PDB file of C-alpha atoms and ligand atoms in Angstrom:
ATOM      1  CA  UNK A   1       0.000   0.000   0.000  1.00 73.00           C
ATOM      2  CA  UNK A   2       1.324   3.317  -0.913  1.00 86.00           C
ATOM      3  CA  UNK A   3       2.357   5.422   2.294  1.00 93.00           C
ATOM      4  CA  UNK A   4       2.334   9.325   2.228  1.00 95.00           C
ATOM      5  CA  UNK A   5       5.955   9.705   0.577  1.00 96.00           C
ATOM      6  CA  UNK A   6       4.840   7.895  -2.644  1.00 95.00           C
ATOM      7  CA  UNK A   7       2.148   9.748  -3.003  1.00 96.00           C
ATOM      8  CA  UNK A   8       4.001  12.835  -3.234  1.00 96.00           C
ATOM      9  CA  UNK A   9       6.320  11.240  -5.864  1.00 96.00           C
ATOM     10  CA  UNK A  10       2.987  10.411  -7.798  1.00 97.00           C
ATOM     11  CA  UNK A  11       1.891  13.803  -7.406  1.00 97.00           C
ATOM     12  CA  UNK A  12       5.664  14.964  -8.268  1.00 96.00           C
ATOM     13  CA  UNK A  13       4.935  12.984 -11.434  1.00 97.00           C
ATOM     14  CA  UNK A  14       1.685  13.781 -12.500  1.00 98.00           C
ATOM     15  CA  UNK A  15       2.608  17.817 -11.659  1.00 97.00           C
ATOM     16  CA  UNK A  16       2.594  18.339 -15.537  1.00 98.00           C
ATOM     17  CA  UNK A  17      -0.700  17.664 -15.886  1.00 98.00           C
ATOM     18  CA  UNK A  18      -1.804  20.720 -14.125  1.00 98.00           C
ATOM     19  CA  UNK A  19      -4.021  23.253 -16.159  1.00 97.00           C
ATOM     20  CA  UNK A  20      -4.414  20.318 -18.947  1.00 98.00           C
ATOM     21  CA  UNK A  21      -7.894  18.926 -20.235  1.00 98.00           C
ATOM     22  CA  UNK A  22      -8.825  15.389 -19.809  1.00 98.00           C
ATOM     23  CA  UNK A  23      -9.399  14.360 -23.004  1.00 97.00           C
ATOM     24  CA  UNK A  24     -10.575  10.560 -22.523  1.00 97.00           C
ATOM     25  CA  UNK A  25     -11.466   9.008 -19.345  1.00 97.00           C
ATOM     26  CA  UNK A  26     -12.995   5.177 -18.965  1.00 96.00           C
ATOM     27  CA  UNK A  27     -12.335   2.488 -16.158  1.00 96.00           C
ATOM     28  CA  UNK A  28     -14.535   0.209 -14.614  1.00 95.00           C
ATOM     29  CA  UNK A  29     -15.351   2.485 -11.406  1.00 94.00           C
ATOM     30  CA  UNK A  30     -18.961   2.462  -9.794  1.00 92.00           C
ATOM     31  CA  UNK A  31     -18.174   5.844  -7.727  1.00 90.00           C
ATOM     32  CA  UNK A  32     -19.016   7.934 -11.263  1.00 91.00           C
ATOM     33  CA  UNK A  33     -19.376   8.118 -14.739  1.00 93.00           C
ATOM     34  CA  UNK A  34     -15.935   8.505 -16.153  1.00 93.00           C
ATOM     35  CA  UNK A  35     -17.304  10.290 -19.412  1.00 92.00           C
ATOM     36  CA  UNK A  36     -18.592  12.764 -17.185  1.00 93.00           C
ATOM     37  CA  UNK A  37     -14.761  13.804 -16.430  1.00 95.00           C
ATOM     38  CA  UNK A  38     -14.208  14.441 -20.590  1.00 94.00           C
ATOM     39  CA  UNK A  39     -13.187  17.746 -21.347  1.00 96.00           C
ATOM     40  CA  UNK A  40     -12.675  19.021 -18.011  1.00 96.00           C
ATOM     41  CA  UNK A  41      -9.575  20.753 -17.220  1.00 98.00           C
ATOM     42  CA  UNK A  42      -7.397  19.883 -13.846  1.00 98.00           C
ATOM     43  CA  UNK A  43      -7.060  22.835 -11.427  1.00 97.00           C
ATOM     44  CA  UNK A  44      -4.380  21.031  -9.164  1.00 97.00           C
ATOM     45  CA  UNK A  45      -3.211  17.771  -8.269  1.00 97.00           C
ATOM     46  CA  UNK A  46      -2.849  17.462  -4.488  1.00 96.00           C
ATOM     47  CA  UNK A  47      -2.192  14.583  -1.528  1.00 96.00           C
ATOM     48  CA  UNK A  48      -3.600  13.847   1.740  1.00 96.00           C
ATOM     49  CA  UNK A  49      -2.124  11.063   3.374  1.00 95.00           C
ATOM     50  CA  UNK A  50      -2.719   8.323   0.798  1.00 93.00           C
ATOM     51  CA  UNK A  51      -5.166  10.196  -0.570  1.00 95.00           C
ATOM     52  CA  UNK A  52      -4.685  11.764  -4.467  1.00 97.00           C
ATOM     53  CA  UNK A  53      -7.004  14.459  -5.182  1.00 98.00           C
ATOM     54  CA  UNK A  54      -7.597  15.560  -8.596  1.00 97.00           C
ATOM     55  CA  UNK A  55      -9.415  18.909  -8.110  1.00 97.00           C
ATOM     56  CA  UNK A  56     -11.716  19.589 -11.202  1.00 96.00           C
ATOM     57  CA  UNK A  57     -14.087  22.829 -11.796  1.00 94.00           C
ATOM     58  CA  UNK A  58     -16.835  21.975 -10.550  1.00 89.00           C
ATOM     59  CA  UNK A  59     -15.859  18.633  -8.392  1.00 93.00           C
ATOM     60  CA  UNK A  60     -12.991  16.883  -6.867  1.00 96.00           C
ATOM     61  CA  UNK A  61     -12.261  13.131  -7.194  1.00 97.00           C
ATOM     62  CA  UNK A  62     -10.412  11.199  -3.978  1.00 97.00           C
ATOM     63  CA  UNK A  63      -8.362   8.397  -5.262  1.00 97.00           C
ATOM     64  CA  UNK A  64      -7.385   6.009  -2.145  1.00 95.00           C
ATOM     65  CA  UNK A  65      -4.774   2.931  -3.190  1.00 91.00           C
ATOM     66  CA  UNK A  66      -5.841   0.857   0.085  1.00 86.00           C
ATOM     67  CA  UNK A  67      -4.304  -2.367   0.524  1.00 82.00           C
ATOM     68  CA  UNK A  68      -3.747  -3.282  -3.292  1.00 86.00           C
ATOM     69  CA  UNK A  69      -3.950  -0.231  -5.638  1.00 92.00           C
ATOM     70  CA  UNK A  70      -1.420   1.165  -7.986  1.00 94.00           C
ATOM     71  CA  UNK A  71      -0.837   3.384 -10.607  1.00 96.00           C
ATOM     72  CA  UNK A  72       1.001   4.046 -13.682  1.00 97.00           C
ATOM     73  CA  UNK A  73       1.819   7.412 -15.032  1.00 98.00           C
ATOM     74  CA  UNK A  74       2.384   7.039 -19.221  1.00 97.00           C
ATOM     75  CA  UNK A  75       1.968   3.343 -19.173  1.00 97.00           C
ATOM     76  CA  UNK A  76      -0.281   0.794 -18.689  1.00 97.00           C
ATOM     77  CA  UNK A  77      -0.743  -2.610 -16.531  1.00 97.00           C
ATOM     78  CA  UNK A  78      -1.808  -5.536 -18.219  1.00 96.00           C
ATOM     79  CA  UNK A  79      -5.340  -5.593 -16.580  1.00 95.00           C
ATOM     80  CA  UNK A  80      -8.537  -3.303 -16.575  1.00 96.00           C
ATOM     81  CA  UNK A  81      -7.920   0.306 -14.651  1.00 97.00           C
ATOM     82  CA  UNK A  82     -10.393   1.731 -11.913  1.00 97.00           C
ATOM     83  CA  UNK A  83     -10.154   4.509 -13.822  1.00 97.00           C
ATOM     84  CA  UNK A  84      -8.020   6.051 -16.616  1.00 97.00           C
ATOM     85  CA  UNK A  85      -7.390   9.662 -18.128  1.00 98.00           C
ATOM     86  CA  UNK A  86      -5.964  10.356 -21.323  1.00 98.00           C
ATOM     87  CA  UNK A  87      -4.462  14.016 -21.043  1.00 98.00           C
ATOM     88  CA  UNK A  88      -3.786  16.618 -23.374  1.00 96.00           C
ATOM     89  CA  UNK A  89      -0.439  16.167 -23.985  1.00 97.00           C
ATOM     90  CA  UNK A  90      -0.969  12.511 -24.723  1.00 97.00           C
ATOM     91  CA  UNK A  91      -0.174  11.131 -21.201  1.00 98.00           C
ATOM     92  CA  UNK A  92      -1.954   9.118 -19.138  1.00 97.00           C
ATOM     93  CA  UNK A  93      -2.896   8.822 -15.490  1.00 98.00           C
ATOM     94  CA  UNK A  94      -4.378   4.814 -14.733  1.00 98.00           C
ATOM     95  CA  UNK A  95      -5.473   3.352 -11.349  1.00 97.00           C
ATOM     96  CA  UNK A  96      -5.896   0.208 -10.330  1.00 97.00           C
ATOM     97  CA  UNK A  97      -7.125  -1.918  -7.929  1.00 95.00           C
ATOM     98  CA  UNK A  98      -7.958   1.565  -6.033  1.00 95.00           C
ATOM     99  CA  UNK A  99     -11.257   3.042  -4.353  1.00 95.00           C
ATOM    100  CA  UNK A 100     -12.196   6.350  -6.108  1.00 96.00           C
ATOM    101  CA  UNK A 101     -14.747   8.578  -4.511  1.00 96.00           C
ATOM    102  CA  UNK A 102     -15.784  12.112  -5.600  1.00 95.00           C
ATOM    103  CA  UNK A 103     -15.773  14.576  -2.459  1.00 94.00           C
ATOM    104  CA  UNK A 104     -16.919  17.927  -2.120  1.00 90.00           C
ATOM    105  CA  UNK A 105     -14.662  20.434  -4.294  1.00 90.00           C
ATOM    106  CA  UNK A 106     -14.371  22.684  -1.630  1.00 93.00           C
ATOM    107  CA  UNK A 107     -11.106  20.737  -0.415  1.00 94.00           C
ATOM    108  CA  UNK A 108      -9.963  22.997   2.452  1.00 94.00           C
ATOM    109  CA  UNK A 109     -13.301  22.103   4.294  1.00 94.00           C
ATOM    110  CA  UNK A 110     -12.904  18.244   4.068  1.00 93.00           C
ATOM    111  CA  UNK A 111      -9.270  18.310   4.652  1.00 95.00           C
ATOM    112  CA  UNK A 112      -6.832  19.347   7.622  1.00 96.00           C
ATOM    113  CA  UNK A 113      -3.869  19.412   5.923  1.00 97.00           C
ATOM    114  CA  UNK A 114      -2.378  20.037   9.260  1.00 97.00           C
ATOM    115  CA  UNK A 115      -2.791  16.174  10.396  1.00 98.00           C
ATOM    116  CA  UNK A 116      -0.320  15.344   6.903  1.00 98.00           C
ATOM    117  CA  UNK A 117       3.024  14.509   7.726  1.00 98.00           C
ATOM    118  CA  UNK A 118       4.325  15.268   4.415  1.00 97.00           C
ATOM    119  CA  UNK A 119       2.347  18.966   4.020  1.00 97.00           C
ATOM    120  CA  UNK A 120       4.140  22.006   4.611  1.00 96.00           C
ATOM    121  CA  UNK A 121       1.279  22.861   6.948  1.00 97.00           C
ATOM    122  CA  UNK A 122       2.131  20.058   9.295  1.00 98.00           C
ATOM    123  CA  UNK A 123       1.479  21.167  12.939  1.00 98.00           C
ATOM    124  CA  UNK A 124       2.746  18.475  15.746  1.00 98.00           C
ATOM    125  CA  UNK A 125       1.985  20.495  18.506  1.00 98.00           C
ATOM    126  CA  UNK A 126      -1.771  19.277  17.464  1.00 98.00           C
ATOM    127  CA  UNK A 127      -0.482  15.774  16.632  1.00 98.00           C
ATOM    128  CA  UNK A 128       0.592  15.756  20.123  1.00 98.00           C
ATOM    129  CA  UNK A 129      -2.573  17.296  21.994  1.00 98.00           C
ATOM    130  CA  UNK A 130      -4.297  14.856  19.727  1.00 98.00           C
ATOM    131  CA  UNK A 131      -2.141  12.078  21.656  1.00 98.00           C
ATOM    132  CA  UNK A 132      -2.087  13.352  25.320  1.00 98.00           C
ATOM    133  CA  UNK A 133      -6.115  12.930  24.667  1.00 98.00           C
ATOM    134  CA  UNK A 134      -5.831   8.863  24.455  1.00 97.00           C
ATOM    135  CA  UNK A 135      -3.139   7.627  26.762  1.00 98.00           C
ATOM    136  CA  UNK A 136      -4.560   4.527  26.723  1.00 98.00           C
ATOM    137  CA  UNK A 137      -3.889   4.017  22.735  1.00 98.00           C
ATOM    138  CA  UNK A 138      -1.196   1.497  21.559  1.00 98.00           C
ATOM    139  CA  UNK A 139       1.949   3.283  19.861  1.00 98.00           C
ATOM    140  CA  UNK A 140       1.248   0.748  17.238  1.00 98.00           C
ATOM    141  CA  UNK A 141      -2.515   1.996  16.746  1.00 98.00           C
ATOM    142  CA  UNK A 142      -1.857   5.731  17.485  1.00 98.00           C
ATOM    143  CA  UNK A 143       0.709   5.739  14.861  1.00 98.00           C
ATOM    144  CA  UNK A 144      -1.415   4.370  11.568  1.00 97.00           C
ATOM    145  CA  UNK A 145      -4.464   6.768  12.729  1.00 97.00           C
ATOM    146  CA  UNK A 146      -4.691   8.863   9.893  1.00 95.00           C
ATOM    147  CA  UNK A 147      -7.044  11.663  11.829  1.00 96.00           C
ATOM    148  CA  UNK A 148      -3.187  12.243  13.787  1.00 98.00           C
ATOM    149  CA  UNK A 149      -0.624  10.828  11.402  1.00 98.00           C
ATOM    150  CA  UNK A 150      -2.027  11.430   7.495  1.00 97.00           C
ATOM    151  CA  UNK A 151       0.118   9.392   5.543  1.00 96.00           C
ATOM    152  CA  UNK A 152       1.915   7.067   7.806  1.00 97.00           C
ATOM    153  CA  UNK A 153       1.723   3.686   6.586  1.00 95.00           C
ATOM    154  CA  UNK A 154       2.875   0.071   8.269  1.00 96.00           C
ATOM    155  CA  UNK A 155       6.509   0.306   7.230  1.00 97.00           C
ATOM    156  CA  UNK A 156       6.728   4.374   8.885  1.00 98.00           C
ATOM    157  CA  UNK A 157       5.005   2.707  11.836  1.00 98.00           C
ATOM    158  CA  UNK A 158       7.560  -0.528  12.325  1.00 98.00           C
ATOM    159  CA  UNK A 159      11.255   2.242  11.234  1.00 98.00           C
ATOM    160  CA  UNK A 160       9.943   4.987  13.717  1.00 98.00           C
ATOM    161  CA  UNK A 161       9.231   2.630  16.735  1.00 98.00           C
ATOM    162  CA  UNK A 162      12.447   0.932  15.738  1.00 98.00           C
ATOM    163  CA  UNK A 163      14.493   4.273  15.747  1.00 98.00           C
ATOM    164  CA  UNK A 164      12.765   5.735  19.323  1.00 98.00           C
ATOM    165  CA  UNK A 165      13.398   2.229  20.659  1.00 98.00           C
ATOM    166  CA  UNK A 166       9.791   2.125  21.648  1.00 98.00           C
ATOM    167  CA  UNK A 167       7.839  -1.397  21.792  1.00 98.00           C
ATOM    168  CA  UNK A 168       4.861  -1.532  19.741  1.00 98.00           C
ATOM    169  CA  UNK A 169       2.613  -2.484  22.385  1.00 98.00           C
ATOM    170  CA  UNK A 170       3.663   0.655  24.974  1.00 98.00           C
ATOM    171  CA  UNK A 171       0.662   3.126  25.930  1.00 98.00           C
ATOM    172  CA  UNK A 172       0.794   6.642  24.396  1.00 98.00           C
ATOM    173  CA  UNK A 173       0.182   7.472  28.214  1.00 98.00           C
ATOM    174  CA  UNK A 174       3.483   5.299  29.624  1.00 98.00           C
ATOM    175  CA  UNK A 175       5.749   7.527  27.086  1.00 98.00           C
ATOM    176  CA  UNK A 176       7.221  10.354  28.908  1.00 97.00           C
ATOM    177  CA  UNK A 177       6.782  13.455  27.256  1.00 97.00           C
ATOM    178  CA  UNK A 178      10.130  14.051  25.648  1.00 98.00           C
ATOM    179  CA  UNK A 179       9.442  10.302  24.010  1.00 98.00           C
ATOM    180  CA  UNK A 180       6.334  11.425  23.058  1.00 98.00           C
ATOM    181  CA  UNK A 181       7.840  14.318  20.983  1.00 98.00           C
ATOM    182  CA  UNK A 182      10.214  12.339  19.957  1.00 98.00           C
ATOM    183  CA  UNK A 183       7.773   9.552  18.575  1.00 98.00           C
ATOM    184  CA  UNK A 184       5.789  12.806  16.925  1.00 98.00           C
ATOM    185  CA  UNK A 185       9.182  14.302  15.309  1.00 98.00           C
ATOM    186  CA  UNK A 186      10.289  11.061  14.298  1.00 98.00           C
ATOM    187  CA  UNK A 187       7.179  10.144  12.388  1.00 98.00           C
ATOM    188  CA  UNK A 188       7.535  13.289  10.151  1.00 98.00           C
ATOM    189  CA  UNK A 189      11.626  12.939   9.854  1.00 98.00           C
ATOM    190  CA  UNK A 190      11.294   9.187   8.804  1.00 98.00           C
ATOM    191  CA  UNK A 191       8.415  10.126   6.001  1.00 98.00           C
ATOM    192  CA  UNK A 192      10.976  12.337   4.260  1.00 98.00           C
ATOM    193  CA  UNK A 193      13.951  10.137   4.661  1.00 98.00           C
ATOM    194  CA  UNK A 194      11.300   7.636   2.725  1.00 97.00           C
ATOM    195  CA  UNK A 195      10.723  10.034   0.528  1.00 97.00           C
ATOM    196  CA  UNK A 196      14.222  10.414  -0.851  1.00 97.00           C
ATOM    197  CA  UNK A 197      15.515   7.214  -0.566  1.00 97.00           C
ATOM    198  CA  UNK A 198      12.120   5.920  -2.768  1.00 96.00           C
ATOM    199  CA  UNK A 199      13.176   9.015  -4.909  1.00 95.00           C
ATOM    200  CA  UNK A 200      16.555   7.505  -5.481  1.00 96.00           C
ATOM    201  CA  UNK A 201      15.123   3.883  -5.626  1.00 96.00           C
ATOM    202  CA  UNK A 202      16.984   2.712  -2.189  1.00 96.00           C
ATOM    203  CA  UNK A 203      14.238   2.410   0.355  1.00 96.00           C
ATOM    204  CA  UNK A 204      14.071  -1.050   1.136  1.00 96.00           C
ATOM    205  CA  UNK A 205      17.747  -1.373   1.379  1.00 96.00           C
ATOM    206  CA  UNK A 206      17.479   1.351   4.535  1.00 97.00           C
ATOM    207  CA  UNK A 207      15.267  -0.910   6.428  1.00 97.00           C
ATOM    208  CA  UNK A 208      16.003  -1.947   9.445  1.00 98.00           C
ATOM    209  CA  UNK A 209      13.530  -3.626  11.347  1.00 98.00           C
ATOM    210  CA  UNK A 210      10.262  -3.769   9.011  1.00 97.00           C
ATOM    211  CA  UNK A 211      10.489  -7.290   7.128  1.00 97.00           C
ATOM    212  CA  UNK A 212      13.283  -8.040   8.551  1.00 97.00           C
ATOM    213  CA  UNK A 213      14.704 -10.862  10.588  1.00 98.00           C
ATOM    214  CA  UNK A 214      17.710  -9.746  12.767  1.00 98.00           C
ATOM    215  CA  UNK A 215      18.142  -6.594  14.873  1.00 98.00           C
ATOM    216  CA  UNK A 216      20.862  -4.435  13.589  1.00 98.00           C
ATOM    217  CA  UNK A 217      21.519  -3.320  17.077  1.00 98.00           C
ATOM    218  CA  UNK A 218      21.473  -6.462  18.885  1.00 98.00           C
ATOM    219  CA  UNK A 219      21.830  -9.331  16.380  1.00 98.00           C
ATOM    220  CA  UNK A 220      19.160 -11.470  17.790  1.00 98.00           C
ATOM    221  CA  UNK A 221      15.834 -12.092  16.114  1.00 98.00           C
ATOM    222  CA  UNK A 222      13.432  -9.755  15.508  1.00 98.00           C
ATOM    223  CA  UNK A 223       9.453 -10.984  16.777  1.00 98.00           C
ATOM    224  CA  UNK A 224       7.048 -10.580  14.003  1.00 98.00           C
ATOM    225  CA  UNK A 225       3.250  -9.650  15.352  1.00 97.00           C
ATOM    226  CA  UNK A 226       0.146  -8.358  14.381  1.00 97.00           C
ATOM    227  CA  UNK A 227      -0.433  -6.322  16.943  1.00 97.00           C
ATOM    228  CA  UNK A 228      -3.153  -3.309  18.223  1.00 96.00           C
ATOM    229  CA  UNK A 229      -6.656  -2.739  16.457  1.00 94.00           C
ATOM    230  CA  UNK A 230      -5.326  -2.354  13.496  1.00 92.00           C
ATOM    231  CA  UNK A 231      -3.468  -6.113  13.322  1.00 94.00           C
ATOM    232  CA  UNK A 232      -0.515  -4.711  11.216  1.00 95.00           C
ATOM    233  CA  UNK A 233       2.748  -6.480  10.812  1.00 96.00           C
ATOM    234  CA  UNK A 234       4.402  -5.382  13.593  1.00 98.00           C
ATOM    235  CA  UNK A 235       8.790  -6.308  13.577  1.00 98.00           C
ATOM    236  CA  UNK A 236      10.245  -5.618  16.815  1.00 98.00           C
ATOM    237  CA  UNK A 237      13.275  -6.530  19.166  1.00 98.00           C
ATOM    238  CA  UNK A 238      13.171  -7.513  22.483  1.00 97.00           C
ATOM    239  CA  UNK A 239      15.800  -6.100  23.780  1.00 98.00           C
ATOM    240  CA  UNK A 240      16.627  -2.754  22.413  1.00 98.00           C
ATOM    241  CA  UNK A 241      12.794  -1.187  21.747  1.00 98.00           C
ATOM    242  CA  UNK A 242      11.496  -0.873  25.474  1.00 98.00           C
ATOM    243  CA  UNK A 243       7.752  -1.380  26.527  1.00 98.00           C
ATOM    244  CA  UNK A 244       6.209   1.550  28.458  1.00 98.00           C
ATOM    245  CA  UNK A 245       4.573   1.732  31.070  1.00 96.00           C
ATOM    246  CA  UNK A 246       8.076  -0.065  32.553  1.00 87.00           C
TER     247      UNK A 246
HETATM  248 ZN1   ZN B 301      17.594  -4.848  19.345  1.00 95.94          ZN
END
């Protein structure tokens, strides 16, 4: 599933497509007509999270990847898109396996771009009264809520616990407050280290804990979970990530 980071290298490479019309549009999407999107210029292409929002005149459409979507930007997959648009230029934007949803144009009403951890509008000061609020959440749940953390996927979740040293099952409440800054800092710092090393096509090699076996610090094994509410792969070590409440 594409985390926040991707998304903004989707946006990065749809960008061009800015001010051009839509000049075909098909897919096999229930959420709308796609001829209703033909001839319709793009205002902006923006993210929210995992959210891609292509804002038209008069509507807006959300496109959400959950667990299985993709895309291909000037190229196609072997298998029927959600939804596809043929651009003026002759590129293309497809989706696949995706959910796509039209929302109310009015985008700044729907969205706090405040709760992204990629926007330039990011505020953790809010992240963190959002947190103090429910010190009984796991780390592990708190951190994939995307009403406090926009964007943070499974693998942000298992690198930032692994770089605080923080056990996926502690309390937000058992974290003292400079770890809970640290947790909130950390979750932003990681997404844009993601972001460059997917920009440079090195991510997975700078993994250290999520699908992986051994702890880099420790050299015994990682346990592999699904943990929390949310039952995501959780990678952890026993030894050097600490569970709080001690
Ligand atoms: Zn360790």
């Amino acid at each position: 599933m594409p985390e926040g980071p991707s998304l903004v290298i989707l946006r990065e490479e749809t960008a061009r497509f800015e001010g051009q019309q839509i000049v075909s549009a098909h897919g096999n999407t229930a959420a709308l007509d796609p001829a209703r999107l033909d001839g319709q210029p793009i205002l902006s292409l923006r993210t929210f999270g995992k959210q891609f929002i292509i804002e038209l005149p008069d509507m807006a459409l959300r496109i959400h990847f959950m667990l299985f979507g993709s895309y291909r930007i000037d190229e196609r997959k072997d298998r029927p898109p959600r939804l596809a648009l043929g651009m003026e230029d002759g590129g293309e934007m497809n989706f696949y396996g995706c959910s796509v949803k039209e929302v109310d144009p009015d985008l700044d009403a729907i969205y706090d771009w405040s709760t992204d951890v990629m926007s330039d509008q990011w505020n953790a000061a809010r992240a963190l009264k959002k947190l103090r609020a429910a010190p009984d959440t796991l780390v592990c749940d708190a951190l994939l809520d995307q009403t406090i953390f926009a964007g943070v996927g499974n693998i942000i979740k298992n690198e930032v616990l692994f770089r605080i040293r923080v056990h996926p099952l502690s309390t937000i409440g058992g974290l003292a407050p400079a770890k809970l800054r640290e947790l909130v800092a950390e979750a932003r710092q990681y997404s844009f280290d993601f972001l460059g090393w997917k920009s440079d096509f090195v991510l997975k090699q700078h993994w250290l804990a999520h699908n992986k076996t051994i702890c880099p610090r420790c050299n015994i094994r990682f346990v592999k979970a699904h943990l929390g509410h949310t039952h995501r792969r959780s990678f952890f070590c026993e030894r050097c990530q600490k569970r709080y409440p001690r």
